[in-house]
Amino acid sequence: MCGIVGYVGQKQAAPILLHGLGKLEYRGYDSAGLAVREGEEITVVKAKGRLAELSNKTADGQAVPGNCGIGHTRWATHGEPSEINAHPHVSDGNFVVGVHNGIIENYQELREKLLNHGYKFYSQTDTEVAVKLVDYYYKKYLGTPIDAINHAQVRIRGSYALALMFKDYPNEIYAARKDSPMIIGTTEDGSFLGSDVPAILNYTRNVYYVGDMEVARLTASDVTFFNLDGDQIEKEQKVIEWDAESAEKGGFEHFMMKEIHEQPKAVQDTLSAYLKDGHADLSAAELDTEILKNIERMYIVACGSAYHVGMVGKYVIESMADIPVEVDLASEFRYRDPKLVKNSIVIIISQSGETADSLAALRLAKKKGIPTLAIVNVVGSSIARDADHVMYTYAGPEISVATTKAYSAQLIAVDLIALAAAAAKEVISDEREAELVKALQALPEQIEKVIENKERLQWFTSKFANEKDAFFIGRGIDYAIGLEGSLKMKEISYIHSEAYAAGELKHGTISLIEEGTLVIGIMTQDALFEKTRSNMVEVKSRGAYLMALTENGHYSIEDTADFVVYIPKTEPYFAPSLAVIPLQLMGYYLSLARGLDVDKPRNLAKSVTVE
Ligand code: F6R
């Protein structure tokens, strides 16, 4: 939620800030702003709406001179999207200028305190409170910016990534964070700051991750870090492996379509990282046979699509490895005082590694003394850093707000966990293990084949561009796939859709079926095929228009369904990796046919760092 950038160096800052904000627009896009400093002068420019408005207002940054600046693209939390609420916010006289990502929970209390000390507020944001709190401590103790920020950090509750400039300290940017992402990049002629890797990838791959409640001071030539006591600390520089090109559209009209096409590679790269000599090998996550053998229960906790991966994981792990699995939404898990049994593991799944609820769930599990495993895509993210074990997915940077390739890589991660645990517990034979590994290895090519048929889906989908509702039905793993298909459809096409366990329809939802209502039956599991077919016949007799999604060979479904999409045959466990592709494409084409912003659907943000 919200993206922040900063630059201090030899070059003109504003164009660099705008470029970085462009890469972070997926994090929020209801308003944007920047502050650039030239000598004593600090210029602040803000605009409501997309980043293009800010670019126009600043002549692509050329109209704002200076070599040191900070910028922000906003996803509103406190206060409506407006120019006044857009960042940067400033203290009177521009003593302190700041941008912020996150939520300051006690901002009302801090606001009251500052009002009592004569401060005035012009916006409804918690950010203005943070900036003025720093200003207050700066003036009260007459110390350094580091002291002032640290005093403020001690008082602020909530999550934040702050980038600040101080009038008295030209050519310096200060940064601090707690539970919101921030990275700092260095080059020979300047220092960069961003909420996420794509913001700085064009300039450098050498980065530092700012730790919770640490402060960084950026100058043109170096970056220095301080702890909460104000003491200087050493940090290790890391190298980002992602290349800049993989964060660009590469000839596709939208990031989402590009990322759909990158799924064979995401799956292949994730498989390659954990398949060694024909076995699932989780030693990179420090999970050896001994640890896996002793796990008696797994808890999978995640949000949104990652939660849907968890739903698939439950079916796969329980059946393949004979381990009971509970799946929870992170926002529920963290507040329900979960009873976690001994010899268990909590698995947090998150693309960004920054989702606030998932991070809180991870910390709760750790507090309860249960080992944690994070399945994460973004290297060095908060969840990756806090978890006891980390299994990275290798999807590369995902820019489109609606996840596709990260979801597919997460599916592979849970499949590999199931396989590794099944082998460790010796509940599958060597022959069976070999068959499963072979099926996993075939997936990248099979996904490629499914994508090749996209035109047929485009033709079909465009007929439903004006649909009001759609229903996805399936049983078992197919129900879990339906959940993801339904989310893909509604989040980017704004068509209301729901996923139902096919057997549940008769308990209420079937009354919503009218003449022509689109019902998508997912039928990849042989054992449940006929059961779901019966449910499809039930809705058809009430007027539904039926699409079936099934494996090659189930041609008899053409007697029941109006339109059929076939996917290649695979092991039933791995069918989600193939079946999700047509559903992602349907969401994409519906959004396109309705003329919507595919990559940046309304009200959403890629990284949900607020609860
Ligand atoms: C939907 C989508 C979201 C995310 C969810 C969790 O397309 O992308 O539902 O899956 O916000 O995000 P991460 O995986 O970053 O924790």
Short mmCIF file of C-alpha atoms in Angstrom, two decimals, residues 80-392:
data_model
loop_
_atom_site.label_atom_id
_atom_site.label_comp_id
_atom_site.label_asym_id
_atom_site.label_seq_id
_atom_site.Cartn_x
_atom_site.Cartn_y
_atom_site.Cartn_z
CA GLU A 80 -9.97 10.57 0.82
CA PRO A 81 -7.82 10.65 -2.31
CA SER A 82 -7.19 14.38 -2.83
CA GLU A 83 -4.36 16.77 -3.48
CA ILE A 84 -4.32 17.95 0.11
CA ASN A 85 -4.06 14.40 1.44
CA ALA A 86 -1.44 13.41 -1.12
CA HIS A 87 2.15 13.13 0.12
CA PRO A 88 4.70 14.66 0.75
CA HIS A 89 3.54 16.39 3.92
CA VAL A 90 5.54 19.18 5.48
CA SER A 91 5.94 20.86 8.84
CA ASP A 92 5.56 24.63 8.91
CA GLY A 93 8.47 26.34 7.20
CA ASN A 94 9.34 23.05 5.48
CA PHE A 95 11.59 22.11 8.39
CA VAL A 96 10.67 18.47 7.89
CA VAL A 97 9.24 17.05 4.67
CA GLY A 98 8.12 13.43 4.52
CA VAL A 99 6.39 10.60 2.70
CA HIS A 100 5.00 7.53 4.40
CA ASN A 101 3.69 4.07 3.67
CA GLY A 102 1.69 2.16 6.30
CA ILE A 103 -0.74 3.04 9.06
CA ILE A 104 -0.04 4.90 12.28
CA GLU A 105 -2.54 3.42 14.70
CA ASN A 106 -2.24 6.02 17.46
CA TYR A 107 -2.27 9.01 15.12
CA GLN A 108 -5.32 10.55 16.85
CA GLU A 109 -3.54 10.57 20.20
CA LEU A 110 -0.37 11.99 18.64
CA ARG A 111 -2.39 14.58 16.74
CA GLU A 112 -3.99 15.75 20.01
CA LYS A 113 -0.58 16.03 21.60
CA LEU A 114 0.75 18.11 18.72
CA LEU A 115 -2.38 20.30 18.62
CA ASN A 116 -1.72 21.09 22.30
CA HIS A 117 1.74 22.22 21.29
CA GLY A 118 0.37 24.61 18.69
CA TYR A 119 0.68 22.48 15.56
CA LYS A 120 -1.92 22.93 12.82
CA PHE A 121 -3.09 20.17 10.49
CA TYR A 122 -4.22 20.66 6.93
CA SER A 123 -4.85 17.10 5.79
CA GLN A 124 -6.72 14.13 7.27
CA THR A 125 -3.69 11.88 7.05
CA ASP A 126 -1.71 10.04 9.69
CA THR A 127 1.38 10.94 7.66
CA GLU A 128 1.11 14.64 8.45
CA VAL A 129 1.04 13.63 12.12
CA ALA A 130 4.23 11.59 11.73
CA VAL A 131 6.05 14.40 9.93
CA LYS A 132 5.03 16.94 12.56
CA LEU A 133 5.93 14.58 15.38
CA VAL A 134 9.46 14.36 14.01
CA ASP A 135 9.50 18.14 13.65
CA TYR A 136 8.35 18.45 17.29
CA TYR A 137 11.16 16.26 18.65
CA TYR A 138 13.70 17.87 16.35
CA LYS A 139 12.91 21.28 17.81
CA LYS A 140 12.37 20.09 21.37
CA TYR A 141 15.70 18.34 21.87
CA LEU A 142 17.72 20.34 19.34
CA GLY A 143 19.45 17.12 18.36
CA THR A 144 20.17 15.50 15.02
CA PRO A 145 17.54 14.18 12.57
CA ILE A 146 18.46 10.66 13.79
CA ASP A 147 17.57 11.62 17.39
CA ALA A 148 14.30 13.22 16.32
CA ILE A 149 13.27 10.22 14.20
CA ASN A 150 14.14 7.82 17.01
CA HIS A 151 12.09 9.80 19.51
CA ALA A 152 9.17 9.66 17.07
CA GLN A 153 9.66 5.94 16.44
CA VAL A 154 9.32 5.24 20.14
CA ARG A 155 5.97 7.06 20.21
CA ILE A 156 4.46 5.76 16.97
CA ARG A 157 2.39 2.57 17.04
CA GLY A 158 1.58 0.81 13.79
CA SER A 159 3.47 0.29 10.58
CA TYR A 160 5.46 2.76 8.60
CA ALA A 161 8.15 3.32 6.06
CA LEU A 162 9.15 6.96 6.24
CA ALA A 163 11.42 9.00 3.99
CA LEU A 164 12.24 12.46 5.32
CA MET A 165 14.23 15.54 4.40
CA PHE A 166 15.30 18.19 6.91
CA LYS A 167 15.72 21.83 5.93
CA ASP A 168 18.92 22.09 7.98
CA TYR A 169 20.51 19.08 6.29
CA PRO A 170 20.77 19.68 2.56
CA ASN A 171 21.52 16.74 0.27
CA GLU A 172 20.53 14.17 2.86
CA ILE A 173 17.53 11.87 3.06
CA TYR A 174 16.56 10.02 6.22
CA ALA A 175 14.58 6.82 6.24
CA ALA A 176 13.03 4.61 8.91
CA ARG A 177 10.67 1.70 8.88
CA LYS A 178 8.64 -0.72 10.95
CA ASP A 179 6.64 -3.52 9.32
CA SER A 180 6.52 -1.73 5.96
CA PRO A 181 9.02 -2.54 3.25
CA MET A 182 11.94 -0.36 2.27
CA ILE A 183 15.16 -0.94 0.40
CA ILE A 184 18.09 1.32 -0.26
CA GLY A 185 20.28 1.08 -3.33
CA THR A 186 23.71 2.54 -3.90
CA THR A 187 25.69 3.55 -6.97
CA GLU A 188 28.86 5.57 -7.47
CA ASP A 189 26.94 8.72 -8.21
CA GLY A 190 23.93 8.52 -5.96
CA SER A 191 21.78 6.72 -3.40
CA PHE A 192 18.26 5.46 -3.99
CA LEU A 193 15.39 4.45 -1.78
CA GLY A 194 12.24 2.55 -2.67
CA SER A 195 9.41 0.46 -1.28
CA ASP A 196 10.21 -2.34 -3.66
CA VAL A 197 12.90 -3.61 -5.97
CA PRO A 198 11.48 -2.43 -9.35
CA ALA A 199 11.72 1.22 -8.18
CA ILE A 200 15.50 1.15 -8.19
CA LEU A 201 16.37 -1.77 -10.44
CA ASN A 202 17.04 0.52 -13.38
CA TYR A 203 19.97 2.07 -11.49
CA THR A 204 21.42 -0.55 -9.21
CA ARG A 205 21.23 -4.07 -7.90
CA ASN A 206 23.29 -3.38 -4.79
CA VAL A 207 20.87 -2.92 -1.96
CA TYR A 208 20.45 -2.77 1.78
CA TYR A 209 17.32 -3.85 3.60
CA VAL A 210 16.43 -1.43 6.38
CA GLY A 211 15.52 -3.32 9.55
CA ASP A 212 12.59 -2.59 11.83
CA MET A 213 13.10 0.64 13.80
CA GLU A 214 16.46 1.33 12.19
CA VAL A 215 17.25 4.68 10.62
CA ALA A 216 19.21 5.22 7.41
CA ARG A 217 20.95 8.40 6.29
CA LEU A 218 21.44 8.69 2.54
CA THR A 219 23.89 11.07 0.94
CA ALA A 220 25.13 11.19 -2.66
CA SER A 221 28.18 9.12 -1.75
CA ASP A 222 27.11 6.76 1.03
CA VAL A 223 24.44 5.31 3.27
CA THR A 224 24.80 5.02 7.05
CA PHE A 225 22.56 3.06 9.40
CA PHE A 226 21.65 3.69 13.02
CA ASN A 227 19.80 1.74 15.69
CA LEU A 228 17.12 3.06 18.02
CA ASP A 229 19.81 4.26 20.46
CA GLY A 230 21.28 6.40 17.71
CA ASP A 231 24.41 4.24 17.47
CA GLN A 232 25.82 3.57 14.02
CA ILE A 233 25.39 -0.02 12.85
CA GLU A 234 26.94 -2.04 10.04
CA LYS A 235 24.71 -3.73 7.47
CA GLU A 236 25.52 -6.22 4.80
CA GLN A 237 24.87 -5.22 1.21
CA LYS A 238 22.89 -7.70 -0.90
CA VAL A 239 22.72 -8.15 -4.64
CA ILE A 240 19.33 -8.36 -6.36
CA GLU A 241 19.31 -11.15 -8.91
CA TRP A 242 16.20 -9.95 -10.82
CA ASP A 243 17.07 -8.13 -14.00
CA ALA A 244 15.39 -4.87 -14.94
CA GLU A 245 13.85 -6.37 -18.07
CA SER A 246 11.76 -8.84 -16.10
CA ALA A 247 10.03 -5.89 -14.44
CA GLU A 248 9.02 -4.42 -17.83
CA LYS A 249 6.08 -5.31 -20.08
CA GLY A 250 8.26 -6.90 -22.77
CA GLY A 251 5.90 -6.27 -25.69
CA PHE A 252 2.71 -7.35 -23.92
CA GLU A 253 -0.14 -4.90 -23.57
CA HIS A 254 -0.42 -5.55 -19.84
CA PHE A 255 1.79 -6.93 -17.10
CA MET A 256 -0.91 -9.48 -16.30
CA MET A 257 -0.69 -11.08 -19.75
CA LYS A 258 3.08 -11.00 -19.62
CA GLU A 259 3.02 -12.66 -16.23
CA ILE A 260 0.54 -15.30 -17.42
CA HIS A 261 3.06 -16.15 -20.14
CA GLU A 262 5.88 -16.29 -17.60
CA GLN A 263 4.21 -19.10 -15.68
CA PRO A 264 6.03 -21.99 -17.34
CA LYS A 265 9.31 -20.35 -16.32
CA ALA A 266 8.11 -19.50 -12.80
CA VAL A 267 7.06 -23.11 -12.32
CA GLN A 268 10.25 -24.47 -13.86
CA ASP A 269 12.51 -22.21 -11.80
CA THR A 270 10.72 -23.11 -8.57
CA LEU A 271 10.88 -26.81 -9.39
CA SER A 272 14.57 -26.59 -10.26
CA ALA A 273 15.34 -24.96 -6.92
CA TYR A 274 13.87 -27.84 -4.91
CA LEU A 275 14.00 -30.98 -7.06
CA LYS A 276 17.35 -32.71 -6.65
CA ASP A 277 18.19 -36.17 -8.01
CA GLY A 278 14.54 -37.04 -8.47
CA HIS A 279 13.48 -36.03 -4.94
CA ALA A 280 11.89 -32.95 -3.42
CA ASP A 281 14.73 -31.45 -1.42
CA LEU A 282 13.87 -28.66 0.98
CA SER A 283 17.36 -28.26 2.43
CA ALA A 284 17.49 -24.73 1.01
CA ALA A 285 14.71 -23.99 3.49
CA GLU A 286 16.59 -25.91 6.20
CA LEU A 287 13.91 -28.59 6.31
CA ASP A 288 15.57 -32.00 6.36
CA THR A 289 14.04 -35.47 6.47
CA GLU A 290 14.26 -35.62 10.26
CA ILE A 291 12.28 -32.40 10.73
CA LEU A 292 9.68 -33.34 8.11
CA LYS A 293 9.23 -36.83 9.56
CA ASN A 294 8.25 -35.41 12.92
CA ILE A 295 5.62 -32.95 11.70
CA GLU A 296 2.22 -34.13 12.87
CA ARG A 297 0.10 -31.19 11.73
CA MET A 298 0.45 -28.23 9.41
CA TYR A 299 -1.29 -24.86 9.60
CA ILE A 300 -1.34 -22.87 6.39
CA VAL A 301 -2.07 -19.19 6.84
CA ALA A 302 -2.36 -16.59 4.07
CA CYS A 303 -4.57 -13.97 2.40
CA GLY A 304 -6.39 -13.80 -0.94
CA SER A 305 -4.95 -15.92 -3.72
CA ALA A 306 -2.21 -17.19 -1.42
CA TYR A 307 -4.98 -18.50 0.84
CA HIS A 308 -6.44 -20.31 -2.18
CA VAL A 309 -3.05 -21.96 -2.64
CA GLY A 310 -3.37 -23.04 0.98
CA MET A 311 -6.76 -24.59 0.20
CA VAL A 312 -5.17 -26.63 -2.58
CA GLY A 313 -2.30 -27.45 -0.23
CA LYS A 314 -4.70 -28.91 2.33
CA TYR A 315 -6.07 -31.42 -0.18
CA VAL A 316 -2.65 -32.29 -1.59
CA ILE A 317 -0.68 -32.55 1.66
CA GLU A 318 -3.38 -34.45 3.56
CA SER A 319 -3.82 -36.95 0.78
CA MET A 320 -0.21 -37.34 -0.38
CA ALA A 321 1.66 -37.06 2.93
CA ASP A 322 -1.03 -38.15 5.35
CA ILE A 323 -0.58 -35.07 7.54
CA PRO A 324 -3.65 -33.18 8.81
CA VAL A 325 -3.67 -29.60 7.53
CA GLU A 326 -5.68 -26.61 8.72
CA VAL A 327 -5.99 -23.55 6.50
CA ASP A 328 -6.73 -20.10 7.86
CA LEU A 329 -7.16 -16.62 6.53
CA ALA A 330 -4.39 -14.62 8.18
CA SER A 331 -6.80 -11.88 9.25
CA GLU A 332 -8.85 -14.48 11.17
CA PHE A 333 -5.97 -16.55 12.48
CA ARG A 334 -4.30 -13.61 14.18
CA TYR A 335 -7.34 -12.76 16.28
CA ARG A 336 -8.80 -16.13 17.10
CA ASP A 337 -6.18 -17.34 19.58
CA PRO A 338 -5.53 -20.50 17.54
CA LYS A 339 -4.77 -23.66 19.47
CA LEU A 340 -1.62 -24.97 17.84
CA VAL A 341 -0.50 -28.49 18.72
CA LYS A 342 3.10 -29.54 19.40
CA ASN A 343 5.15 -31.05 16.57
CA SER A 344 3.43 -28.84 14.06
CA ILE A 345 4.54 -26.12 11.67
CA VAL A 346 2.86 -22.90 10.57
CA ILE A 347 3.27 -22.19 6.87
CA ILE A 348 2.76 -18.59 5.78
CA ILE A 349 2.29 -18.07 2.05
CA SER A 350 2.87 -14.60 0.64
CA GLN A 351 4.07 -13.25 -2.69
CA SER A 352 5.12 -9.87 -1.32
CA GLY A 353 6.24 -11.08 2.07
CA GLU A 354 4.83 -7.84 3.43
CA THR A 355 1.10 -8.54 3.88
CA ALA A 356 0.30 -7.12 7.31
CA ASP A 357 -2.09 -9.86 8.44
CA SER A 358 0.22 -12.64 7.26
CA LEU A 359 3.17 -11.03 9.03
CA ALA A 360 1.13 -10.74 12.24
CA ALA A 361 0.06 -14.39 11.92
CA LEU A 362 3.70 -15.41 11.54
CA ARG A 363 4.67 -13.49 14.66
CA LEU A 364 1.79 -15.00 16.60
CA ALA A 365 2.89 -18.51 15.64
CA LYS A 366 6.45 -17.71 16.73
CA LYS A 367 5.18 -16.31 20.02
CA LYS A 368 3.35 -19.58 20.57
CA GLY A 369 6.63 -21.41 20.03
CA ILE A 370 5.64 -23.16 16.79
CA PRO A 371 8.23 -23.35 13.99
CA THR A 372 7.34 -21.26 10.96
CA LEU A 373 7.95 -21.74 7.25
CA ALA A 374 7.43 -18.86 4.85
CA ILE A 375 6.70 -19.44 1.16
CA VAL A 376 7.66 -16.04 -0.20
CA ASN A 377 8.51 -14.52 -3.57
CA VAL A 378 10.22 -11.28 -2.58
CA VAL A 379 13.69 -11.90 -1.25
CA GLY A 380 14.50 -10.09 1.97
CA SER A 381 10.88 -9.15 2.68
CA SER A 382 9.66 -8.89 6.27
CA ILE A 383 8.00 -12.33 6.33
CA ALA A 384 11.09 -13.94 4.81
CA ARG A 385 13.29 -12.32 7.40
CA ASP A 386 11.12 -13.22 10.38
CA ALA A 387 10.34 -16.86 9.53
CA ASP A 388 12.38 -19.78 10.89
CA HIS A 389 12.44 -21.47 7.48
CA VAL A 390 12.08 -19.79 4.08
CA MET A 391 11.12 -21.43 0.84
CA TYR A 392 11.45 -18.86 -1.91
#
